[in-house]
Each structure stands twice: as structure tokens, then as C-alpha cells.
Short mmCIF file of C-alpha atoms in Angstrom, two decimals:
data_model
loop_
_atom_site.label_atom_id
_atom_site.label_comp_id
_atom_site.label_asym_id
_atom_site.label_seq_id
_atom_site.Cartn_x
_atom_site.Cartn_y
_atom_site.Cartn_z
CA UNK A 1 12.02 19.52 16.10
CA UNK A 2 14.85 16.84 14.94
CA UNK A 3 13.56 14.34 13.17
CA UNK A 4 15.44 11.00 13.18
CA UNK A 5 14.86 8.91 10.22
CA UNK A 6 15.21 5.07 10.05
CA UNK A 7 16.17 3.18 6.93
CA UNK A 8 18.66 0.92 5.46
CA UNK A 9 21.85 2.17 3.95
CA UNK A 10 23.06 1.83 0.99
CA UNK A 11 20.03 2.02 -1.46
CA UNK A 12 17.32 4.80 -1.72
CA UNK A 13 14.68 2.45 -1.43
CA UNK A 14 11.53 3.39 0.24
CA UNK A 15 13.38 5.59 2.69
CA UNK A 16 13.98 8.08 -0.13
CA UNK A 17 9.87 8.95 -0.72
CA UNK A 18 10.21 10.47 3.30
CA UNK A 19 14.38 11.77 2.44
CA UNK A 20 12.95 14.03 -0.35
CA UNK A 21 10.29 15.52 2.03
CA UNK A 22 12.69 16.47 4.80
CA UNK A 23 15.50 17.77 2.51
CA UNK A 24 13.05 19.56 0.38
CA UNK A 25 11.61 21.38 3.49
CA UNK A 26 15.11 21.83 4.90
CA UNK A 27 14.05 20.04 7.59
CA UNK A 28 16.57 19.09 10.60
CA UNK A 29 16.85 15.50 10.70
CA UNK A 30 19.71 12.43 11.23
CA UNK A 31 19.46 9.11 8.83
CA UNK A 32 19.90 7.05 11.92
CA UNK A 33 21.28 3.99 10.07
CA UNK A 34 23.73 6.05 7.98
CA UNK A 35 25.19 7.38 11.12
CA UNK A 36 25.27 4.27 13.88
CA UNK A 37 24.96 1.64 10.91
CA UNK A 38 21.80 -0.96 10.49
CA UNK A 39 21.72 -2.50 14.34
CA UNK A 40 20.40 0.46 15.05
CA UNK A 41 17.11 -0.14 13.65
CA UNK A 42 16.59 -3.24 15.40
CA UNK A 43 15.30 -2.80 18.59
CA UNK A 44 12.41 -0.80 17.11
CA UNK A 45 11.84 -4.14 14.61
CA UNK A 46 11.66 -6.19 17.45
CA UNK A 47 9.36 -4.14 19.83
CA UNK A 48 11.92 -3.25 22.35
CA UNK A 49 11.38 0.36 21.81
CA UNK A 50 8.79 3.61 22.91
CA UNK A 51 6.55 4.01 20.07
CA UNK A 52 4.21 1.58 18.17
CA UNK A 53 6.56 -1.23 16.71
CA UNK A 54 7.23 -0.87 12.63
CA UNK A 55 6.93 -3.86 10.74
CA UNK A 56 9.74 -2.42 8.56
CA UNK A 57 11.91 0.50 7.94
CA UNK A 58 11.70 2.97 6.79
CA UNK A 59 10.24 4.52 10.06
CA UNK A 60 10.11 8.06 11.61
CA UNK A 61 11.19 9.28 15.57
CA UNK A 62 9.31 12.42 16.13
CA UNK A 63 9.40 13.17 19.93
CA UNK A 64 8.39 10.06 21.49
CA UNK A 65 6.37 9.01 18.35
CA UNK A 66 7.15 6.49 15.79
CA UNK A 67 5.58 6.02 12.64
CA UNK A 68 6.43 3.52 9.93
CA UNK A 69 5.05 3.29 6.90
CA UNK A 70 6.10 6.22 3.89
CA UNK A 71 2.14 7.48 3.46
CA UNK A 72 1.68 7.54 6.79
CA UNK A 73 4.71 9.12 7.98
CA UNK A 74 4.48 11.83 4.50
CA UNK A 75 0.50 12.52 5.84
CA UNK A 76 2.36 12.88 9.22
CA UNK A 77 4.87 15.51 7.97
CA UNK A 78 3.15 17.23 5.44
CA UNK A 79 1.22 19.80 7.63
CA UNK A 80 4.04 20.72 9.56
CA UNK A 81 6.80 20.54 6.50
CA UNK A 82 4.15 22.88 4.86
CA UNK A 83 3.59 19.98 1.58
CA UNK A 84 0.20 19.98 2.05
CA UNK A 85 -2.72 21.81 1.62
CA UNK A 86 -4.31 22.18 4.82
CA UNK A 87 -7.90 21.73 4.06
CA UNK A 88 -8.37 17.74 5.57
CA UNK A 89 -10.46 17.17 2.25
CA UNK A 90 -7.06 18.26 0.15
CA UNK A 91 -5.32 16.20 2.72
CA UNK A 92 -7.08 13.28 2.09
CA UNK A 93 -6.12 13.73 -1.61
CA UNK A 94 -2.87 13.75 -1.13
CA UNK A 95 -3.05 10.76 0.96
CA UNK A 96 -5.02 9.18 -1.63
CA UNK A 97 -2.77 9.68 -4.56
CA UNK A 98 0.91 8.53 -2.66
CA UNK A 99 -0.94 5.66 -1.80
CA UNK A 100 -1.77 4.66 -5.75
CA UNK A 101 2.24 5.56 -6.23
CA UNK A 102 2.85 2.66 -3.27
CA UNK A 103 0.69 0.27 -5.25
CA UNK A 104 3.01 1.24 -8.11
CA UNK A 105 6.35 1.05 -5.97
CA UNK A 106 5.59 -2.45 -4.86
CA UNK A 107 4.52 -3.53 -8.20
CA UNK A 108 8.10 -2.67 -8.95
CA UNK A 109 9.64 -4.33 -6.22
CA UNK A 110 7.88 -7.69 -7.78
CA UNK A 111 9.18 -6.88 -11.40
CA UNK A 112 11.98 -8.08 -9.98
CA UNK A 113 11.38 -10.10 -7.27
CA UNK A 114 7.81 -12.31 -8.63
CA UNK A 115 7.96 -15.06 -6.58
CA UNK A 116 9.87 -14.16 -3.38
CA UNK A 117 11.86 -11.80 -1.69
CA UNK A 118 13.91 -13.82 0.09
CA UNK A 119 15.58 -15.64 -3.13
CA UNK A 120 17.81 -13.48 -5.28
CA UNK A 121 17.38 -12.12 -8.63
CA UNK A 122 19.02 -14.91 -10.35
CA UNK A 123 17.01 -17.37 -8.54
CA UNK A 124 13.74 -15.90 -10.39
CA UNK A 125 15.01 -14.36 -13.56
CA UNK A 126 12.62 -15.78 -16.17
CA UNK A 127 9.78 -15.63 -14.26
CA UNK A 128 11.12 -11.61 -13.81
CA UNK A 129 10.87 -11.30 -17.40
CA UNK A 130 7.42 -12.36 -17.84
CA UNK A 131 6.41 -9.73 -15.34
CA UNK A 132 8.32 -7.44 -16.32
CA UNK A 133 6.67 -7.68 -19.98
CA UNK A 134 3.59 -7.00 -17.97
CA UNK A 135 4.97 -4.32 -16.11
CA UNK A 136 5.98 -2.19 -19.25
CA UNK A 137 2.84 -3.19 -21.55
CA UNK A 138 0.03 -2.69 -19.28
CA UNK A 139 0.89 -1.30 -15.67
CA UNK A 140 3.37 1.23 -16.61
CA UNK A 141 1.15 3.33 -19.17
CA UNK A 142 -1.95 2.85 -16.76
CA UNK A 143 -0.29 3.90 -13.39
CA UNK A 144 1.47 6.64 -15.48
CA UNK A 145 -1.42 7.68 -18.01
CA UNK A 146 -3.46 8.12 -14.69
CA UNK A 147 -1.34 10.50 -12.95
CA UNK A 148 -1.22 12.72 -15.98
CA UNK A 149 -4.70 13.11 -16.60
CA UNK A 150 -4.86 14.09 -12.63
CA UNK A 151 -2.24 16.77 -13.44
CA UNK A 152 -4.06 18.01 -16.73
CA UNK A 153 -7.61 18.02 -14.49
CA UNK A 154 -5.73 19.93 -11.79
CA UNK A 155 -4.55 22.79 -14.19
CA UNK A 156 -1.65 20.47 -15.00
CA UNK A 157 1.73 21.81 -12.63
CA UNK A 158 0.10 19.53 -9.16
CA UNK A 159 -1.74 17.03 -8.51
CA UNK A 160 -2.77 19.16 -5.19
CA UNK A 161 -2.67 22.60 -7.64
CA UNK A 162 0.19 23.50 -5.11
CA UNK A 163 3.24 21.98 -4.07
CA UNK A 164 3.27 18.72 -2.26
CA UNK A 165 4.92 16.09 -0.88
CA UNK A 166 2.42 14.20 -3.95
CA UNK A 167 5.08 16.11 -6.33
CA UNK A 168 8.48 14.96 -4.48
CA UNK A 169 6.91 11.62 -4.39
CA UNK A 170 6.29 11.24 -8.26
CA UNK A 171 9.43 12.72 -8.78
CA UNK A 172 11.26 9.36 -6.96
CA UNK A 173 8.84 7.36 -9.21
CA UNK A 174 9.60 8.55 -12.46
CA UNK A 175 13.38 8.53 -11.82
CA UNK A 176 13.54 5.39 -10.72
CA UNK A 177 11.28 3.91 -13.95
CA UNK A 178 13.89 6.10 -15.92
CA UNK A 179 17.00 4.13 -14.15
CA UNK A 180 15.04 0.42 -14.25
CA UNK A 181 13.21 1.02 -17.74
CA UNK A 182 14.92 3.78 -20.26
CA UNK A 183 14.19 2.51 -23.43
CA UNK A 184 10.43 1.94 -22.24
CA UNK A 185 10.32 4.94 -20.95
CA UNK A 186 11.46 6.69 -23.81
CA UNK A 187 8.85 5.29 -25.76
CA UNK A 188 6.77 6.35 -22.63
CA UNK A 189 7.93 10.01 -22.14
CA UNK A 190 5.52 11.36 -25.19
CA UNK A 191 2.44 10.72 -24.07
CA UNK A 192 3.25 12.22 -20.37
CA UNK A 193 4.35 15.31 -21.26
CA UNK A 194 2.97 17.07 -17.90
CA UNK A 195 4.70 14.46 -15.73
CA UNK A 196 8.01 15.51 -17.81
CA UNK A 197 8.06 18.92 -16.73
CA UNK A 198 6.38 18.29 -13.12
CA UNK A 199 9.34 16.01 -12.78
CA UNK A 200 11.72 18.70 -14.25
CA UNK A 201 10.27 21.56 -11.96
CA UNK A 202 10.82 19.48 -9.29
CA UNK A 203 14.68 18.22 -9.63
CA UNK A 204 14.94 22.02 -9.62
CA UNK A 205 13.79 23.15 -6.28
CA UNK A 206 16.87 25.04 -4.44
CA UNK A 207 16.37 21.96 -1.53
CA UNK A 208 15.96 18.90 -4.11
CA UNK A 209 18.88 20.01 -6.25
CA UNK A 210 21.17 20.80 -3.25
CA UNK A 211 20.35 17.14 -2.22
CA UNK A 212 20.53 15.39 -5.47
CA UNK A 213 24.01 17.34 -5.47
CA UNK A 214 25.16 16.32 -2.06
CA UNK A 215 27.06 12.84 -1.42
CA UNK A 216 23.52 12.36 0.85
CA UNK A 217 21.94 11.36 -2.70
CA UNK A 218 22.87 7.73 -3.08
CA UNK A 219 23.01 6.10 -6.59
CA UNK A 220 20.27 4.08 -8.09
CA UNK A 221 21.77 0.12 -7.96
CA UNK A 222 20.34 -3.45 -8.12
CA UNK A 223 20.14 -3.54 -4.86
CA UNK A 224 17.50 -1.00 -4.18
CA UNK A 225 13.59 -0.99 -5.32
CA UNK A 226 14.19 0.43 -8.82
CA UNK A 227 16.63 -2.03 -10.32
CA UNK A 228 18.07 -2.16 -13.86
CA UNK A 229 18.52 -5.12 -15.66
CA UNK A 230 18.93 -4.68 -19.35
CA UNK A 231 16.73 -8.07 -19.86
CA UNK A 232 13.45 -6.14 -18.06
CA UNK A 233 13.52 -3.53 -20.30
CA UNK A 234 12.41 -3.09 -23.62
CA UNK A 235 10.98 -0.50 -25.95
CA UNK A 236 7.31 -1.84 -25.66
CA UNK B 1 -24.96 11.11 5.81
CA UNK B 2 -25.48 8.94 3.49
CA UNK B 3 -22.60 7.15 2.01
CA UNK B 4 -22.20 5.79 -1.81
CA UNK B 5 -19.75 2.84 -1.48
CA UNK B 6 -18.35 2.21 -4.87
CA UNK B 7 -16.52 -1.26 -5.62
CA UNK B 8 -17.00 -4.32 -8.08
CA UNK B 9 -19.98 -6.65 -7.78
CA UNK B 10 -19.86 -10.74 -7.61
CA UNK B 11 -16.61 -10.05 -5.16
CA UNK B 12 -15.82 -9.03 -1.58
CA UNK B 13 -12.43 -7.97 -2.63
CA UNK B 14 -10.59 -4.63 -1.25
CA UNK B 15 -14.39 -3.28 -0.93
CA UNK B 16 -15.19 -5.91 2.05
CA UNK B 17 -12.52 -3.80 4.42
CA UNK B 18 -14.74 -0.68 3.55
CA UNK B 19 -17.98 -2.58 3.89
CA UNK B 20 -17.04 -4.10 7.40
CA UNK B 21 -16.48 -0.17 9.30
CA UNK B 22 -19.78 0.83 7.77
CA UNK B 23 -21.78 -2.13 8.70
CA UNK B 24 -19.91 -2.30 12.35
CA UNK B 25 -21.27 1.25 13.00
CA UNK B 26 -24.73 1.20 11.70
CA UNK B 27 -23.70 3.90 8.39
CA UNK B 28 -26.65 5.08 6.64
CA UNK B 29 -24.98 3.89 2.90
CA UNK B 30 -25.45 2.73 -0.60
CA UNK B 31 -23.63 0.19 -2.21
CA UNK B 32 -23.55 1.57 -5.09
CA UNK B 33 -22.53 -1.26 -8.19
CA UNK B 34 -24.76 -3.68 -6.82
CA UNK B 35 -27.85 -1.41 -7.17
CA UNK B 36 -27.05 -0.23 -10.23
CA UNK B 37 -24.88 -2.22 -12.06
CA UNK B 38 -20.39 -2.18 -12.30
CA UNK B 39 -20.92 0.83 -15.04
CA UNK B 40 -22.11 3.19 -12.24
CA UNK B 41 -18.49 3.32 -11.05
CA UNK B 42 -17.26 4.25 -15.01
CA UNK B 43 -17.46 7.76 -15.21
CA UNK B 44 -15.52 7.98 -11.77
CA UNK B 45 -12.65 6.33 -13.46
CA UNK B 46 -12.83 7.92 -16.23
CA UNK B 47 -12.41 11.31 -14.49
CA UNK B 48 -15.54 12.59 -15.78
CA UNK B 49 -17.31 13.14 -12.11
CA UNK B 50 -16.98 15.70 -9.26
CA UNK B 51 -14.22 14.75 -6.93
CA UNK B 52 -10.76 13.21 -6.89
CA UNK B 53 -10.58 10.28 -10.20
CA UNK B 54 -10.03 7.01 -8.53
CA UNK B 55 -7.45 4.56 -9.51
CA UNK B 56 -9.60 2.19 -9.02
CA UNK B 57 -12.01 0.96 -6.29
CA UNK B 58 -13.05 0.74 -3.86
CA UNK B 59 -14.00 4.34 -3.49
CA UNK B 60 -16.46 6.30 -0.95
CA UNK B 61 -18.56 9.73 -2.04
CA UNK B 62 -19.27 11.30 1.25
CA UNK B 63 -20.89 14.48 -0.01
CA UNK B 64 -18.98 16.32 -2.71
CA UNK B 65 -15.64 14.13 -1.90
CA UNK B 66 -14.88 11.40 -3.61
CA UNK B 67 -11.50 8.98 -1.81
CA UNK B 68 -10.12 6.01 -3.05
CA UNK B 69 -7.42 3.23 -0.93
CA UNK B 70 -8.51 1.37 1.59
CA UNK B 71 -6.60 2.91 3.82
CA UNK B 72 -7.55 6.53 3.04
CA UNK B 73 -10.81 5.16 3.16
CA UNK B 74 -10.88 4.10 6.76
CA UNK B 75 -8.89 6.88 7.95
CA UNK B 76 -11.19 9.33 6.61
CA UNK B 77 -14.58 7.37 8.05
CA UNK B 78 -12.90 6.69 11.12
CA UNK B 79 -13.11 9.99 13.19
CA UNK B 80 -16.68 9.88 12.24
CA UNK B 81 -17.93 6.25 12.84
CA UNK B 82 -15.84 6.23 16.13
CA UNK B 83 -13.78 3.49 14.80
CA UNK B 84 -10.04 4.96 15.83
CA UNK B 85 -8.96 6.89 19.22
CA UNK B 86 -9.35 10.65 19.00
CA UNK B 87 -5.69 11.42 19.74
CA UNK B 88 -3.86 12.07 16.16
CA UNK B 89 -0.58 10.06 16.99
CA UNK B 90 -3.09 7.09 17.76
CA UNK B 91 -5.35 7.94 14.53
CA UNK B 92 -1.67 7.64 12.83
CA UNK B 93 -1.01 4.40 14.49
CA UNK B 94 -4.19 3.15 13.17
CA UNK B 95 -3.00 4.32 9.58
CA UNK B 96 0.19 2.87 9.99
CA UNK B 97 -1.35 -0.61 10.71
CA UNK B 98 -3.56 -0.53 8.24
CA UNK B 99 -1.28 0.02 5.31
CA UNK B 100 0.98 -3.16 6.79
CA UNK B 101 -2.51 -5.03 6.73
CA UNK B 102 -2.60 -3.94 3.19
CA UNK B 103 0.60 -4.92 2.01
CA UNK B 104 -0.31 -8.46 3.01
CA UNK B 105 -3.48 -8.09 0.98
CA UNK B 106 -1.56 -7.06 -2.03
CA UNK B 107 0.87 -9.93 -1.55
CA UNK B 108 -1.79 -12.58 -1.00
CA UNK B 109 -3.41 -10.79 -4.61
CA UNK B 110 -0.13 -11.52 -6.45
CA UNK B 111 -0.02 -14.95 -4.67
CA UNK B 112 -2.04 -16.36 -7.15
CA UNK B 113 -1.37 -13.71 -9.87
CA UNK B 114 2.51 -13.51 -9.64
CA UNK B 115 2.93 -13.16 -13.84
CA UNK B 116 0.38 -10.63 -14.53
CA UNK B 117 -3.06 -9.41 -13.06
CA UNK B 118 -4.44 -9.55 -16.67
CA UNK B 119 -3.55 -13.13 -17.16
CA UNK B 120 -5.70 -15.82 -15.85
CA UNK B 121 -4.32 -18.18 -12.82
CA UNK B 122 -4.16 -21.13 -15.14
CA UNK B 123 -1.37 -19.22 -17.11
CA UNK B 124 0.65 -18.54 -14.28
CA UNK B 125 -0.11 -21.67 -12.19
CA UNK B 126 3.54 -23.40 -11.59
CA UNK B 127 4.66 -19.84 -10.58
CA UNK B 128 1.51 -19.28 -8.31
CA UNK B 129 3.01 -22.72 -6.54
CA UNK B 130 6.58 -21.45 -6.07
CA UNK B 131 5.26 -18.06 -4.77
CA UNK B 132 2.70 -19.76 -2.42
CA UNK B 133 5.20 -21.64 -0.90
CA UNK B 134 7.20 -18.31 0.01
CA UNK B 135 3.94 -16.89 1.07
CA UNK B 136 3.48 -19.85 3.59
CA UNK B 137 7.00 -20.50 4.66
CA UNK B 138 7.90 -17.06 5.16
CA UNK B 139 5.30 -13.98 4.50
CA UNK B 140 2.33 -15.30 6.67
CA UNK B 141 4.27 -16.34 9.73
CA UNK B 142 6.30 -12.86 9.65
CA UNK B 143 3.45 -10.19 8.94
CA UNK B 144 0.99 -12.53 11.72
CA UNK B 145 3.76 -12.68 14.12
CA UNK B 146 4.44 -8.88 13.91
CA UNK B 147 0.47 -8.38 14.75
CA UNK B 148 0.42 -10.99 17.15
CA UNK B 149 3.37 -9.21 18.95
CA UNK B 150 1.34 -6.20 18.46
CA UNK B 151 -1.23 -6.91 20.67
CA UNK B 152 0.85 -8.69 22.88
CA UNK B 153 2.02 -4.81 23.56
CA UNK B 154 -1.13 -3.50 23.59
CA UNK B 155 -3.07 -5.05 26.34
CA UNK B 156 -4.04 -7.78 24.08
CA UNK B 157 -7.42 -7.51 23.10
CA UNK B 158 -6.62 -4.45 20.48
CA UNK B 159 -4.46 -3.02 18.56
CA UNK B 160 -5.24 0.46 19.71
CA UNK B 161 -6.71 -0.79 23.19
CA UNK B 162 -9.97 -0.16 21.97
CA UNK B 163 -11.98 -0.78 19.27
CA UNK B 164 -10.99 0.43 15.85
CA UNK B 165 -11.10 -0.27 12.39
CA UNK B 166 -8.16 -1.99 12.30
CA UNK B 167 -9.66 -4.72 14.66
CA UNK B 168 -12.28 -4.97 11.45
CA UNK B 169 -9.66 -5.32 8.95
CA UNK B 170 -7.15 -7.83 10.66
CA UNK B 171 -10.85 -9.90 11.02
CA UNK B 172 -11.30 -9.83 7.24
CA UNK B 173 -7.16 -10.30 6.39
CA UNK B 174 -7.87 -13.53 9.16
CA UNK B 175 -10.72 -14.40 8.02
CA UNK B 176 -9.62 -14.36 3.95
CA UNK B 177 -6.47 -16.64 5.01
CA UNK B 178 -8.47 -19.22 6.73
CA UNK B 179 -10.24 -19.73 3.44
CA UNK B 180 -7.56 -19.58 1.00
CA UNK B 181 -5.08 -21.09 3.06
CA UNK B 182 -7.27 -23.78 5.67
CA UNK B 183 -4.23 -26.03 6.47
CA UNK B 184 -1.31 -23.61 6.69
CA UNK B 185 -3.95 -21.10 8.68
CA UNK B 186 -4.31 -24.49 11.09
CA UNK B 187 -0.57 -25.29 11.83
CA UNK B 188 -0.24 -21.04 12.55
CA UNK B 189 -3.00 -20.67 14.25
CA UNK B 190 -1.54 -22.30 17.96
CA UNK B 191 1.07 -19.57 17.69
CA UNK B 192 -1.33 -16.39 17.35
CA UNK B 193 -3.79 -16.97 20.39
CA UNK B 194 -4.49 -13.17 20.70
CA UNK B 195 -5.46 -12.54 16.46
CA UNK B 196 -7.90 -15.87 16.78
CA UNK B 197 -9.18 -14.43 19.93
CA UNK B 198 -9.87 -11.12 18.40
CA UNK B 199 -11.14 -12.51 15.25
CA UNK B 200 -14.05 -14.31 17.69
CA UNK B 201 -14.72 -11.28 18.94
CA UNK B 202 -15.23 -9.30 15.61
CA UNK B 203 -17.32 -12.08 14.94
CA UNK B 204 -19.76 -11.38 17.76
CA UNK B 205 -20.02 -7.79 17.38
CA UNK B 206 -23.87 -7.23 16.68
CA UNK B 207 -23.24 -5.00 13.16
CA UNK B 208 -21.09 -7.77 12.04
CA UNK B 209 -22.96 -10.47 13.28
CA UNK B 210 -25.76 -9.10 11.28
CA UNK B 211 -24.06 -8.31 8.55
CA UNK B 212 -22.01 -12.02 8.30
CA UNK B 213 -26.28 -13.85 9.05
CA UNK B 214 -27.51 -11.40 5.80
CA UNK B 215 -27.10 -11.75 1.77
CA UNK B 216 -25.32 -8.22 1.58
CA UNK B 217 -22.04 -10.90 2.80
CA UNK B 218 -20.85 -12.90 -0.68
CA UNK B 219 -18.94 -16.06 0.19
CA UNK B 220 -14.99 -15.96 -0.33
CA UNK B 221 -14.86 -17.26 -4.45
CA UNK B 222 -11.92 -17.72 -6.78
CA UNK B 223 -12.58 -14.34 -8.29
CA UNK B 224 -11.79 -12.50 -5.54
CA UNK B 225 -8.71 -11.20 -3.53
CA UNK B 226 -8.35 -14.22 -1.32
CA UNK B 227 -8.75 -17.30 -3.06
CA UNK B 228 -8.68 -20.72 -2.48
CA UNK B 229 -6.77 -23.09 -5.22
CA UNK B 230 -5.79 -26.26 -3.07
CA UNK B 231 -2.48 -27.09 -5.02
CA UNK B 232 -1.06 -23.83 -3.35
CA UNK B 233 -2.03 -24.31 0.10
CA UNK B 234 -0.01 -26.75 2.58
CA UNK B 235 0.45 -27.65 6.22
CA UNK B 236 3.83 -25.49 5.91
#
């Protein structure tokens, strides 16, 4: 089947958590807005559409289905992109754990963006660096310390003990924290030595590294989710 | 079976959403802290128990399985408690929903915590008031609308057309706003006849009318998710 993928252009964003799965399964698939531009995304957003209305991109045409919503659309793919286990227990897992790196990924989104979305950065810049202080003393080494003491209880290469879309999806994470935070993660990197090399082993899989190769792979920027501002970072 | 529902005492926080599917269908379960105490849920979080470690809670033991998020929650009782459609692109609409329903809740958390979860409200007060206003002006009448709309699609009466778990969860999100926001909930409320409408209804189902009349319900308080401070509520 064809896949047709809806997100904005120009940034990864959220769009990229579903991009990874279908390039890393060499799945056949078209980035809708990349190809017709934005509009196209629009009468899905306002209901005019087959398919349960999304409240946002990035969403998902398979058939006649739609599905919006990365965790949802990942536990949609996983079983047939084979980045899954297929035990519904082990599914559940994996559900589980992308939906603690969601909590993470919007935590992010309001590092830079605490007191509304619709205002730009500027707009909210010293209230972004008292979050941000936040976001690098406390949430940072909790989300992070968490998902490497999953790995080291899980014999320490997957979350799932296999490849999964779990995997793909903590790779995004961590490079993004790398582009928004590098000197905290630096200081991070130490203590998560398993997510390291997970992250490694990952940026090294034939599909991921034929992507991240490809003019497909857009650049990090300050427009996207993960957004560096030297100001928001800091060693501690 | 017998359920163990894990989540913090004194609170109906992220655990009421759990709470509300097992008490709609009659679950045989245990809420677990308030038996025996918040340090039951410890060695769960600590990754020291059988199962999948938890972020955080809420989580559900069903047997040997242990799964945290709301939403991972609910999908996984659903099938069983007959609260979602059979069909798996309808379970997956059901997910989908649910996860939009929970980025609200996460926004309306941050609402009054837009500095840091760690820091009290009275330290981040005169940015709780700039964020409220963006969550009145702007994030309420957009993620309402969009389930308003919803049901406007869907025969009106139900997201799914029937009876589902989402229903339960759009009464809680509903009923949470009405208490932390009672004015701005009042001026909105003429524009989403279909969510009050359903919200009555949830109301009047016998599980939930049972469970609203008995002491196991705690009244909305400022510790919880939804909370009402009245310098950050407003007509508009």
C-alpha cells in the first residue's frame, strides 16, 4: 500500500517521529505537503474530507483511513512496517513508552514557547529562559535517566529487546536535544551511555542513513519543535 | 479480573480518566494508593516490580502487565470493558481522540504551571495570567470547536456513534473546565450544544451516576490537574 503522509514543510517537527518509520521500513509513501504545498492539508483540518477529521498534522491516508496523531498512527504502522513486536502485551509497551517521549516532545515545544503558541519567540523570551532552566535541571535528566534504565532492564540495545519504531522514535529525541541543548547535553551524554549507542546503532541502519543522507532529511531550525537558542542552553 | 489502579491520592488528576471507564462498566478493581498509602506505587517507579517501569501514573496491573498513559490505558481496557467499537480503524479513531483530549489536559496542567512543574503557582503566577489568557482566547475555543465539529460528523450524540471511552473522557476534560474556568466555560458553552449535551448524558449513566453520588469521587482542588485560581479565569 502507498501511504500518503500529511505534515507541514519546512521543519521536521512532529511529522519526522512517523518519516523515520516509513523510510526506515522502506516503505512507499508521498509527503503530501512537500509535493502539492500546505493547502493541501486543509480540507482534512476542516472536516471536508473521508476519514475521521485530525485536529492537526501530522496525519496519515492509508486506504480510506486517516489517522492523526504520531502514537497512534506509529501503533497503526508498526505491525505492518514490522517495528513491533507482535505480542499485543509488547504492543502495548511500545505504545506506552512513545507516548512518555510525546510528554517529552511537548515539554520541548513549551521550552520555547511557555506562554503561547501563537506569539513568537521574542514575544516570550525571558519567561523561555526560566523554563528552559527547568527543562535542563530537572526534566531533561528524568525523561532521559528513565529511558536508560528501561534499556539497561531490557538487556540494554531496545526498549522492546528488538527493533522498534520505540528506537527510531528516541533517536528523533535525542538529536533534536543535541541540536536545542549541546552543551547540556554534553554534560548529559555520561550518564546515558546506552542511549548513546542505541542512538548510534540507529543513525546507522542502511534505511535511516540513506534518509539522513537524502535532501528528504530537512535541517534542524528555529522554526521546528527542537529549536536552538544559545540563551536556553547551558551546561547545567 | 481484578484490576490494581495505581495513581496519587488527595487528587483526581490523570487517574480520574482511568477511574471513570472502570466505574462506567462495573470493573472488579483496586485502587491501589488509597488503600495502602502513595508508597505502594514506589517500587513500580523505581523499576523494581514485574512489568513495564512507569513514568509515572496513573498506571493499571491487569495480571502480570503493568501500562502506564492514559491513553494506553484506555485503549488497552477498552476491547474488554466494551468501551470502543470492535472494528480496529474505529478502536484507532478512539486512540486518536483520546491523545487530542490529552494534549488539552497537558496544556490546561502547564496553564497554571507554565515556569516549572516543581515550582509552586505562587512563583509563576503573572506568567500563569499571560498563559491563561492564551488558553481562553485561543486553546479552549479551538480544541472544543474541533470536538464539537466532531460530533457534528458523527451523528451527534458520540464520537464513535456509540458509546466509548472517549465519551467518558471528553465528560471529565468538560467537566474539569467548568470548574477551573466557570465564566469562560459559560460564554463557550452556547457554541458547543452537542459536548454539553453529551456531558448530561455521561452524567446520567448509572456507573457514573453512582460513582459521582459516592466518596470514591474527590472534589476538583487546587492540587490537582484542573484547578481553579480566579485571577486566571475570565468571560473571554
Amino acid at each position: 500500500m502507498q501511504y500518503a503522509l500529511y505534515y507541514w514543510t519546512g521543519i521536521q517537527g512532529r511529522g519526522e517521529f512517523v518519516r523515520l518509520a516509513l523510510e526506515d521500513a522502506g516503505a512507499d509513501y508521498v509527503d503530501m505537503a512537500r509535493v502539492h504545498g500546505d493547502a493541501v492539508m486543509q480540507p482534512f483540518l476542516d472536516g471536508h474530507s473521508e476519514g475521521a477529521q485530525p485536529f492537526a498534522p501530522p496525519f496519515l491516508k492509508a486506504g480510506r483511513q486517516v489517522i492523526a496523531q504520531v502514537a497512534a498512527i506509529l501503533d497503526f504502522l508498526g505491525p505492518t512496517l514490522d517495528l513491533v513486536p507482535q505480542a499485543a502485551s509488547r504492543r502495548m509497551q511500545a505504545l506506552q513508552w512513545q507516548l512518555t517521549i510525546a510528554d517529552l516532545v511537548a515539554e520541548v515545544h513549551d521550552t520555547h514557547h511557555p506562554i503561547a503558541a501563537s506569539k513568537y519567540y521574542e514575544d516570550q523570551k525571558t519567561e523561555a529562559r526560566a523554563r528552559a532552566a527547568a527543562m535542563r535541571g530537572e526534566r531533561l535528566p528524568k525523561f532521559l535517566g528513565y529511558f536508560e534504565q528501561v534499556l539497561k532492564a531490557n538487556g540494554g540495545r531496545h526498549p522492546l529487546r528488538e527493533h522498534s519504531y520505540v528506537d527510531l522514535s528516541l533517536f528523533q529525541l535525542l538529536s533534536g536535544l543535541d541540536y536545542m541543548f549541546p552543551r547540556r547535553m554534553q554534560a548529559l551524554w555520561p550518564t546515558l551511555p546506552l542511549l548513546r549507542a542505541l542512538k548510534d546503532r540507529v543513525e546507522q541502519r542502511p534505511g535511516i542513513a540513506a534518509y539522513l543522507a537524502s535532501e528528504r532529511r530537512l535541517a534542524f531550525n528555529t522554526n521546528g519543535i527542537f529549536r536552538h537558542y544559545p540563551e536556553l542552553d547551558d551546561g547545567k
